[in-house]
Coordinates of C-alpha atoms (C1' of nucleotides) in Angstrom, one line a residue:
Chain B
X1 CA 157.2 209.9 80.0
X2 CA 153.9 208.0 79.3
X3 CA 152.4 208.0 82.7
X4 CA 150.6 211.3 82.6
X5 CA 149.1 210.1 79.4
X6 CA 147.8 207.1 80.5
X7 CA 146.5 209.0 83.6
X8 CA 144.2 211.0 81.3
X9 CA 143.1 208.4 79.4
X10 CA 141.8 206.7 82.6
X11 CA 140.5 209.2 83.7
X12 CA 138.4 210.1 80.7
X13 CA 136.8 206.1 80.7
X14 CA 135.9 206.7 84.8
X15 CA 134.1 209.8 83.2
X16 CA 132.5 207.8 80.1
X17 CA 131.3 205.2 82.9
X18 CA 130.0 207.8 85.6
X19 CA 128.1 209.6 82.8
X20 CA 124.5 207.9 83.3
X21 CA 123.6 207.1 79.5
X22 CA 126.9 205.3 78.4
X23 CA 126.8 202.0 78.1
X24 CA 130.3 199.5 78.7
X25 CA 131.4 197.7 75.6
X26 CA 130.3 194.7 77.1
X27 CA 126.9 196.1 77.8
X28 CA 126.5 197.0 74.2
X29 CA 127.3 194.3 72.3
X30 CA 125.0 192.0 74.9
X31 CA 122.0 194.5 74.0
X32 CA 122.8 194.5 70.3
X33 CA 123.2 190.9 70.6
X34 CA 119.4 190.9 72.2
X35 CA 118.0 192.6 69.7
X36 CA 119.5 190.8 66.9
X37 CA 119.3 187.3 68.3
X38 CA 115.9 187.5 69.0
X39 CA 114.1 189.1 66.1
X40 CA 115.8 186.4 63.8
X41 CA 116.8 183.2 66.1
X42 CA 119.9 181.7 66.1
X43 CA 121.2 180.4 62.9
X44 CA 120.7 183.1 60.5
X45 CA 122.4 185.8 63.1
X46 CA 125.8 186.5 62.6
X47 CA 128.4 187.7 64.9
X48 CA 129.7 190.5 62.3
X49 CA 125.9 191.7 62.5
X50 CA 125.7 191.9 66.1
X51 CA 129.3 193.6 66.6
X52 CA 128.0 196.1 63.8
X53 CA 124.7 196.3 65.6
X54 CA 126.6 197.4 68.2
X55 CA 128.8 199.8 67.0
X56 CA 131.6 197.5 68.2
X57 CA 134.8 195.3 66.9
X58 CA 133.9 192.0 65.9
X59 CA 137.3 190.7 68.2
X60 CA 135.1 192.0 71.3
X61 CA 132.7 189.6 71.2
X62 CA 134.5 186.7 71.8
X63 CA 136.7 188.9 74.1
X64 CA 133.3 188.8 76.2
X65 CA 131.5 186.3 75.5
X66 CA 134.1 183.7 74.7
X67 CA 131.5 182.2 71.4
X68 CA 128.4 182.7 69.7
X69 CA 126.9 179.8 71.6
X70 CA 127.5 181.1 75.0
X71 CA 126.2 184.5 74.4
X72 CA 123.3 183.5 73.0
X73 CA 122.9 181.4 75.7
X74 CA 123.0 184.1 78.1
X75 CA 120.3 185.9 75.9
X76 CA 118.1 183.0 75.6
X77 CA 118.0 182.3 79.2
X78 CA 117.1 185.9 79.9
X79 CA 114.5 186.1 77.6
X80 CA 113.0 182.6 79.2
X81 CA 112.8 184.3 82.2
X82 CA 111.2 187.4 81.3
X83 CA 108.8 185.8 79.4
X84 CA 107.3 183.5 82.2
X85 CA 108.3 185.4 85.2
X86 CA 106.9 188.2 86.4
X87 CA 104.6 188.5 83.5
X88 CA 102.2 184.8 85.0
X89 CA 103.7 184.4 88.4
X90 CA 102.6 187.4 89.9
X91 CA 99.3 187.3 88.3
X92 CA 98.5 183.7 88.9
X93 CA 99.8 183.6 92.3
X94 CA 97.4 186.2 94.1
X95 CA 94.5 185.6 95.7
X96 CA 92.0 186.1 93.3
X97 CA 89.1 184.6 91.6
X98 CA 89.9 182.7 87.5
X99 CA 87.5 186.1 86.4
X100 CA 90.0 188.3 88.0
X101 CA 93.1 186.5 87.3
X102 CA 92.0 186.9 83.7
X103 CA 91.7 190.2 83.1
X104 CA 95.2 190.7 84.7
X105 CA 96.9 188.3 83.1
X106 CA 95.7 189.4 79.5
X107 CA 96.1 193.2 79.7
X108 CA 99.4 192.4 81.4
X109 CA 100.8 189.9 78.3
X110 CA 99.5 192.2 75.8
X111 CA 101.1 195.4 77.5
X112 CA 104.2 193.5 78.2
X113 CA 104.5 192.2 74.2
X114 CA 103.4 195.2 72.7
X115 CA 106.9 196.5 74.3
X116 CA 108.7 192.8 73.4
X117 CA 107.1 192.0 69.7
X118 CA 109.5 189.7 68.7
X119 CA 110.0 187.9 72.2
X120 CA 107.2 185.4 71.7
X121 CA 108.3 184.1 68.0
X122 CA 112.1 183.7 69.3
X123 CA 110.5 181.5 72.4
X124 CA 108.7 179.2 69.8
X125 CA 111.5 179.0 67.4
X126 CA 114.3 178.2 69.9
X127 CA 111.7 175.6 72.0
X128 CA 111.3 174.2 68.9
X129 CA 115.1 173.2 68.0
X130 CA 116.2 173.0 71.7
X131 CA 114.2 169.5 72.8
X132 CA 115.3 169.4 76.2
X133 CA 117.9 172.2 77.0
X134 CA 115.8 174.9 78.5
X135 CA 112.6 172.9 80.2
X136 CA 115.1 172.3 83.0
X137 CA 115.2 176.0 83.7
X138 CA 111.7 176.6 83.3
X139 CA 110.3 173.8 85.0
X140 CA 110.0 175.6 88.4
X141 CA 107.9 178.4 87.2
X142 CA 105.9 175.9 85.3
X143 CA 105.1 173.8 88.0
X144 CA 103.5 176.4 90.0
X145 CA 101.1 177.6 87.5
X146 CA 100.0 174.0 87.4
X147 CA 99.8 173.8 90.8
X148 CA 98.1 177.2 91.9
X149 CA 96.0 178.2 88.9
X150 CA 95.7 174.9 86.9
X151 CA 93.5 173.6 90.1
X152 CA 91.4 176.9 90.3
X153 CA 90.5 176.3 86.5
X154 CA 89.3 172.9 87.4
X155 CA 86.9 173.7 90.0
X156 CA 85.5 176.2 88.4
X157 CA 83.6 179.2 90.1
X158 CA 80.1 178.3 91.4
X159 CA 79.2 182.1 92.9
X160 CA 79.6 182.9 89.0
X161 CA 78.4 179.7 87.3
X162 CA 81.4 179.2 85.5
X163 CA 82.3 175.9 85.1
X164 CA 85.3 174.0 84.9
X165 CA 87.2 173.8 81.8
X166 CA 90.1 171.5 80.6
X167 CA 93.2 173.1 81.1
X168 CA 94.4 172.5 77.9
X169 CA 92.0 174.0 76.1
X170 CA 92.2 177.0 78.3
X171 CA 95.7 177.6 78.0
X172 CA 95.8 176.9 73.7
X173 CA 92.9 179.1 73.8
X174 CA 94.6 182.1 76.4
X175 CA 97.8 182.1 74.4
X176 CA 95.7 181.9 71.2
X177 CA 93.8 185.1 71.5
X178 CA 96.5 186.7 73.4
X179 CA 99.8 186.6 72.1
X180 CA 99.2 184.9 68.6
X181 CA 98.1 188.2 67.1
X182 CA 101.8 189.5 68.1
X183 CA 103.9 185.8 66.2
X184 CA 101.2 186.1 63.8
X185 CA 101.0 190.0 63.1
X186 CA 103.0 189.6 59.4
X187 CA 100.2 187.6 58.1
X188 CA 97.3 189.4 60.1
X189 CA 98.6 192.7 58.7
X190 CA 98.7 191.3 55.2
X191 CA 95.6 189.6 55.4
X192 CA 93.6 192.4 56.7
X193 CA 95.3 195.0 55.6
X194 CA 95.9 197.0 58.8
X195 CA 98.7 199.7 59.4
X196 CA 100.6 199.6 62.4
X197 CA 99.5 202.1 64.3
X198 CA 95.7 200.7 63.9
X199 CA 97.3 196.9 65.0
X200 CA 98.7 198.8 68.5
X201 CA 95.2 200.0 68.7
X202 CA 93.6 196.5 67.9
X203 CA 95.8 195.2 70.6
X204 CA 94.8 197.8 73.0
X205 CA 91.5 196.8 72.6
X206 CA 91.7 193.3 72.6
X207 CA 92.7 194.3 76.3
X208 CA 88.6 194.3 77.9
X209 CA 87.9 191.8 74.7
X210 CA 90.0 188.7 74.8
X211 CA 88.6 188.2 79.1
X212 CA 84.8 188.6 78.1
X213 CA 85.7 186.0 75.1
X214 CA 87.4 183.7 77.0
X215 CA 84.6 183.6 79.8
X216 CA 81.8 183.3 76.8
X217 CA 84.3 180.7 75.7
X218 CA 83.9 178.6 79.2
X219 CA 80.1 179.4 78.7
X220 CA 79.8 178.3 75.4
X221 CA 76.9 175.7 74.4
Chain N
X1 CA 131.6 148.0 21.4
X2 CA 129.9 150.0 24.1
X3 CA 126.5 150.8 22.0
X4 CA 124.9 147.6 24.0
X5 CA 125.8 148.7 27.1
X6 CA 124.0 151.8 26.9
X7 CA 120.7 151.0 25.8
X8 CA 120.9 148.3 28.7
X9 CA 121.0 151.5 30.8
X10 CA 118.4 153.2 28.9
X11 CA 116.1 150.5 29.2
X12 CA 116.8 150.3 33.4
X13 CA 116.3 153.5 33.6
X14 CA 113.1 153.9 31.8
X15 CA 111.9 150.7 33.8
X16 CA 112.5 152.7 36.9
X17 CA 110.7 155.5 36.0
X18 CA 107.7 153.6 34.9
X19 CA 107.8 151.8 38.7
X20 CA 105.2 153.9 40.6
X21 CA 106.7 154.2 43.4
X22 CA 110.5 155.1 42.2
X23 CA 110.7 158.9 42.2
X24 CA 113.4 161.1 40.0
X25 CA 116.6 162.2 41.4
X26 CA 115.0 165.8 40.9
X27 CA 111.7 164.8 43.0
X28 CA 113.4 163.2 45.5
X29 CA 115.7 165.8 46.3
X30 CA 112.6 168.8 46.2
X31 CA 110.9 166.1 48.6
X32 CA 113.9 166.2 50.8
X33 CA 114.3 170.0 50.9
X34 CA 110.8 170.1 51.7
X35 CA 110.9 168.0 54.4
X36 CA 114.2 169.9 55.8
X37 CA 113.4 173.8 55.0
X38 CA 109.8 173.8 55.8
X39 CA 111.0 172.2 60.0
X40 CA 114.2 174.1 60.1
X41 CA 113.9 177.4 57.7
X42 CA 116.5 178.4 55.2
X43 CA 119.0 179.9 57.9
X44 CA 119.1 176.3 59.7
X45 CA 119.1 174.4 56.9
X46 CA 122.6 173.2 55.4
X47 CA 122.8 171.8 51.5
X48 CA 124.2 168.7 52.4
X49 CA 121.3 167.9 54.8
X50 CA 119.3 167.7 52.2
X51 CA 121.3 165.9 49.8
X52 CA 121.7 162.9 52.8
X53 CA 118.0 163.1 53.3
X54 CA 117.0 162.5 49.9
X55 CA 119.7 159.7 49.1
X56 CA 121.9 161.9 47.3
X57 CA 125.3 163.5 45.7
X58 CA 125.2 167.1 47.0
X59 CA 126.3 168.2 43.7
X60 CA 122.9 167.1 41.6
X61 CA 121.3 169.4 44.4
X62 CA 123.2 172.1 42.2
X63 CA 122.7 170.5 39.1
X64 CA 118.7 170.5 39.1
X65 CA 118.5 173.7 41.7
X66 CA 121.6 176.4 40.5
X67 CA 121.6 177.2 44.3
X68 CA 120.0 176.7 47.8
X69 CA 118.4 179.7 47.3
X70 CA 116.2 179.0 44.2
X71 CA 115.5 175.4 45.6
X72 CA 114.0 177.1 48.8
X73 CA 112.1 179.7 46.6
X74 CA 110.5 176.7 44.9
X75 CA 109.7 175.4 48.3
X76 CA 108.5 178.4 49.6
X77 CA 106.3 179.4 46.9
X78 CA 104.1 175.1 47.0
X79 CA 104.2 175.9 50.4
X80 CA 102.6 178.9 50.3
X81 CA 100.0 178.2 47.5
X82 CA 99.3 174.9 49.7
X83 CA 98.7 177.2 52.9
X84 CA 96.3 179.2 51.4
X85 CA 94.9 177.8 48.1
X86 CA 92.7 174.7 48.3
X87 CA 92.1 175.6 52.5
X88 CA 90.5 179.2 52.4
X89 CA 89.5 179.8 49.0
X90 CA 87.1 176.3 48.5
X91 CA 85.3 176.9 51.7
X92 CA 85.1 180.8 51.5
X93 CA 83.5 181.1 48.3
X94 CA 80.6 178.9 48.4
X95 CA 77.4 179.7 48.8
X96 CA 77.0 179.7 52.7
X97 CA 76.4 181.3 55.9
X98 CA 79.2 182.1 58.0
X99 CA 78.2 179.1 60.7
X100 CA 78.4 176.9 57.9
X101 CA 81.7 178.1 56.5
X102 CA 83.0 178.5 59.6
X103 CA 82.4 175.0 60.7
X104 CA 84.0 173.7 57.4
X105 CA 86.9 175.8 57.7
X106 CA 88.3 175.2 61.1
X107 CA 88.0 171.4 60.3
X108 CA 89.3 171.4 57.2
X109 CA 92.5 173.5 58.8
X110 CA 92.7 171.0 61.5
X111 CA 92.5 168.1 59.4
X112 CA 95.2 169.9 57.2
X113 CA 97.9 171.0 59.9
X114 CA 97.1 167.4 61.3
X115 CA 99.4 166.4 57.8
X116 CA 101.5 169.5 57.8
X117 CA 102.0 170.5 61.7
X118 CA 105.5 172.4 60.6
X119 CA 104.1 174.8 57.6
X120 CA 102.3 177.8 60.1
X121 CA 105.9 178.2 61.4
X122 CA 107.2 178.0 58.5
X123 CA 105.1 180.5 56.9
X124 CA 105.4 182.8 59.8
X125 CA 108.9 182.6 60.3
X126 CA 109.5 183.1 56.4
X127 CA 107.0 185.8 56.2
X128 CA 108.9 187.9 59.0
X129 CA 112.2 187.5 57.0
X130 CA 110.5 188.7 53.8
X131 CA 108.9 192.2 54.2
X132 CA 107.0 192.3 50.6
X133 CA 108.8 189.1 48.0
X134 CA 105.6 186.6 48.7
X135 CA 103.2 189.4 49.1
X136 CA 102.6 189.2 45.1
X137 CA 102.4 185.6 45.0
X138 CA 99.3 185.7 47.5
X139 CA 97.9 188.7 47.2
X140 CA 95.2 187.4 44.6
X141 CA 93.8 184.8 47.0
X142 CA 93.5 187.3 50.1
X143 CA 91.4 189.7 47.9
X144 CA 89.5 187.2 46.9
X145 CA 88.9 186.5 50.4
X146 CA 88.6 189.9 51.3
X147 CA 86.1 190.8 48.9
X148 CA 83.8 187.5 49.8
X149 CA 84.4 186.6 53.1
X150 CA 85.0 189.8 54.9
X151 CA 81.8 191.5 53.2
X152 CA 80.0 189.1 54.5
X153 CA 81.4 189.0 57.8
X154 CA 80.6 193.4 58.4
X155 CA 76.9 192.3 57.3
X156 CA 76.5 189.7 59.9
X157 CA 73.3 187.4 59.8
X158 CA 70.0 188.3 60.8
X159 CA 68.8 185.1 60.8
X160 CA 70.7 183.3 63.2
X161 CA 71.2 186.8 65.4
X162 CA 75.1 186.7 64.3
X163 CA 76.1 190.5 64.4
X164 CA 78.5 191.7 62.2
X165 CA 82.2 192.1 63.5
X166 CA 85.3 193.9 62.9
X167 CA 87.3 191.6 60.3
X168 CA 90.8 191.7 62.1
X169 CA 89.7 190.6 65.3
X170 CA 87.7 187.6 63.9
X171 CA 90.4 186.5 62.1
X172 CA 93.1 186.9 64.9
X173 CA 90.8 184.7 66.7
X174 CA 90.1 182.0 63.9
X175 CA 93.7 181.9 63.3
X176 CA 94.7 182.1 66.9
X177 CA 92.1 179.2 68.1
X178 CA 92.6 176.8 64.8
X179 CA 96.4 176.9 64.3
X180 CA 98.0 178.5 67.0
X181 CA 97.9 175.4 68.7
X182 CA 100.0 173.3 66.2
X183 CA 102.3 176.5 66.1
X184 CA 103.1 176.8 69.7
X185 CA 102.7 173.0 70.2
X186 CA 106.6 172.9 72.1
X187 CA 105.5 175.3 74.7
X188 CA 101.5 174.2 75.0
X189 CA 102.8 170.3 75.7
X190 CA 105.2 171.7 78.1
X191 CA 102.7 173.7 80.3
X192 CA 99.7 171.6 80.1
X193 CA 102.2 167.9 80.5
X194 CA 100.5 166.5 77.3
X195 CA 101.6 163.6 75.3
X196 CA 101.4 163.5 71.7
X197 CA 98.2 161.5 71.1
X198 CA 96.5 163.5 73.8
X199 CA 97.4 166.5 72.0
X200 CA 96.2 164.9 68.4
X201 CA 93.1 163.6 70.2
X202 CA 92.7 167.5 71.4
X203 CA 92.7 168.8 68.2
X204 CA 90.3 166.5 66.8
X205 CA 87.8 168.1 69.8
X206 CA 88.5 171.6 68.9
X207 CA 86.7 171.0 65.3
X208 CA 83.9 170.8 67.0
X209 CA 84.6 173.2 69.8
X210 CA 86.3 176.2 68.2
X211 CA 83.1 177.0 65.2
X212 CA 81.1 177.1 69.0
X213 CA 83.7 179.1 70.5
X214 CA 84.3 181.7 67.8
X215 CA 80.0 181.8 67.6
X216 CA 80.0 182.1 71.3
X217 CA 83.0 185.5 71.0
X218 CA 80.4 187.4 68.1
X219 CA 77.6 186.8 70.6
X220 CA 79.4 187.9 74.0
X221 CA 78.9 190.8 75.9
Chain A
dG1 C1' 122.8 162.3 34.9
dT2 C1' 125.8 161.1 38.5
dC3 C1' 130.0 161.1 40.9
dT4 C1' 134.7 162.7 43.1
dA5 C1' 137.5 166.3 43.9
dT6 C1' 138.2 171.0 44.3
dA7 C1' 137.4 175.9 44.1
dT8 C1' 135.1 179.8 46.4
dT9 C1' 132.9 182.3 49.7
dC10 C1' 131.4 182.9 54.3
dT11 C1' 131.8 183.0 59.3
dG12 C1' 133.4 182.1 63.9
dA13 C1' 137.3 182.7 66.3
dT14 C1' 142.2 184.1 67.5
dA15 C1' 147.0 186.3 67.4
dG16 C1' 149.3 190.1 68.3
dA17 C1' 150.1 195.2 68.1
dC18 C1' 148.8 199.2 70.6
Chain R
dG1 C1' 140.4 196.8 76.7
dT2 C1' 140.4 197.6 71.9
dC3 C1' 141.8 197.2 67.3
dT4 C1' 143.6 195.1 62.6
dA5 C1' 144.8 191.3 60.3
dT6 C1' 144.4 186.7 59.7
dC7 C1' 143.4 181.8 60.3
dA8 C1' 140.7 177.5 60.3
dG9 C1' 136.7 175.3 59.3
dA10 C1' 132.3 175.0 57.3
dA11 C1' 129.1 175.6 53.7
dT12 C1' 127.9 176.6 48.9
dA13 C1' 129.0 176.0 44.4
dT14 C1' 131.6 174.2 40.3
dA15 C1' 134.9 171.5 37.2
dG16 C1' 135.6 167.6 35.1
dA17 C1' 135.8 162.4 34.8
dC18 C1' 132.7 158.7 33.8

DNA sequence: GTCTATATTCTGATAGAC
DNA sequence: GTCTATCAGAATATAGAC
């Protein structure tokens, strides 16, 4: 008789699943697929590496996922998401003034990337070779920023003399000092010659710095 | 006899090469790779691409290269050189105070990304893929820049009421105001709905704006 | 030097046993 | 659901004719 057998063995995956730290198979090649996909893009991940990655058969991938394509898919669209939401919407959508807003928005992005380095690079790389794909599921997101935050910028702020600004320029300059140093830290590191633990506390200080800059920025001349 | 025949080919050959504009099988297929590995990387970038793009049998690609790997070495290492030879070094080792090199520098950078909007990405995204195998071939030109510029930099000037400031974070924010912009183009047209000669007309503002900008960041606060 | 045809290696995906 | 073995196609590289 094979029942009892198969009894126990059931038994012992309800266990594996009810224990809180074990991840499904499914779970851990989607995670190892994250990781992978996103510090080096696309093309020059392989499935073999992510199965590895995850400690998993190669054959369980496509079980899964079915391709390549539509699990990175899946990963792209999450990491889309993450990046925009919750990270600007919240910020931008409060009731605040731009001064405020600002120094939310910056300490939030740069505590938010110091946790997800690689997540702004894979954004630019993938926006970059997908023309169209993704604005569609962005668009939303995008469209309120213009419409909330994009009109505050603007106007300006007369109780604090700061005057209107093109948006543009803001933004170019917002992402600039904010989350270049993070797509750019290979060549900052070399250039300056900085370990990482003195970049982490760079960033940490760039918290209270990159707000003050960007209103002596709006300032300027 | 055949003899005739052959020096009729020599002699088309050699008027070919003397015609200025007629480039070498050799040159046109390094221009081709160029053109393909510095927009797509190496991972994205397929042999035969580059043999279509330059006019081409795939197998002189072989012939003149050995492999795709030492033709995108080649690449990689002009590209390099060209990123920061002839941009930094020129304007950082004059005779001048940091205002004047710094207005000289961001326009010179803007002028040249203008021409080459794909290398920053490509230097980035190579740079992350290659922990230490460039470091040698640049390492020259960033002490030379370290030893000149950043010296300077710590010292400040008196004069003009420029205090001195930590090297890393004016650099992030040279970097990060001059070329993030051409680097994150994709995402920064998206946002802010701008068309491409907008965004060219944009950058030509910002070499005036940014020299203010990074003056205004040393004087905030 | 240049081409066509082919060899070789890599990689995504599947078949089929368990 | 998971594994081993294998296939099919793509991509790099080479052999050999001209």
């Amino acid at each position: 008789m094979i029942l009892p057998l198969a009894i126990k063995r059931f038994d012992l995956a309800k266990a594996k699943k009810a224990a809180v730290k074990e991840l499904s198979a499914e779970e851990k090649i989607k995670a190892a697929a994250k990781r992978i996909f996103t510090q080096k893009g696309f093309a020059a991940t392989r499935t073999r590496d992510i199965a590895e990655e995850a400690g998993m058969n190669l054959a369980l991938l496509n079980y899964y996922f079915r391709s390549k394509q539509k699990l990175f898919d899946i990963i792209m669209l999450e990491n889309f998401k993450k990046f925009i939401h919750g990270i600007v919407i919240e910020v931008v959508h409060e009731n605040a003034t731009i001064e405020q807003k600002l120094e939310k928005v910056v300490a939030a992005y740069i505590d938010f990337l110091a946790l997800n380095p690689d997540l702004p690079f894979f954004i630019l790389n993938e926006l970059r070779n997908n023309p169209t794909s993704i604005a569609s599921t962005i668009s939303d997101e995008i469209n309120q920023i213009r419409n909330s935050f994009f009109k505050q910028l603007q106007q300006g702020n007369k109780k604090s003399k700061l005057p209107p600004m093109e948006p543009f320029h803001f933004v170019a300059n917002l992402i600039g000092l904010t989350v270049f140093p993070f797509v750019g830290k290979p060549i900052l590191q070399r250039v300056t010659n900085v370990s990482d633990s003195k970049f982490n506390a760079l960033m940490q200080e760039r918290k209270k710095l990159v707000p003050v800059w960007l209103k002596a920025i709006m300032n300027a001349k």
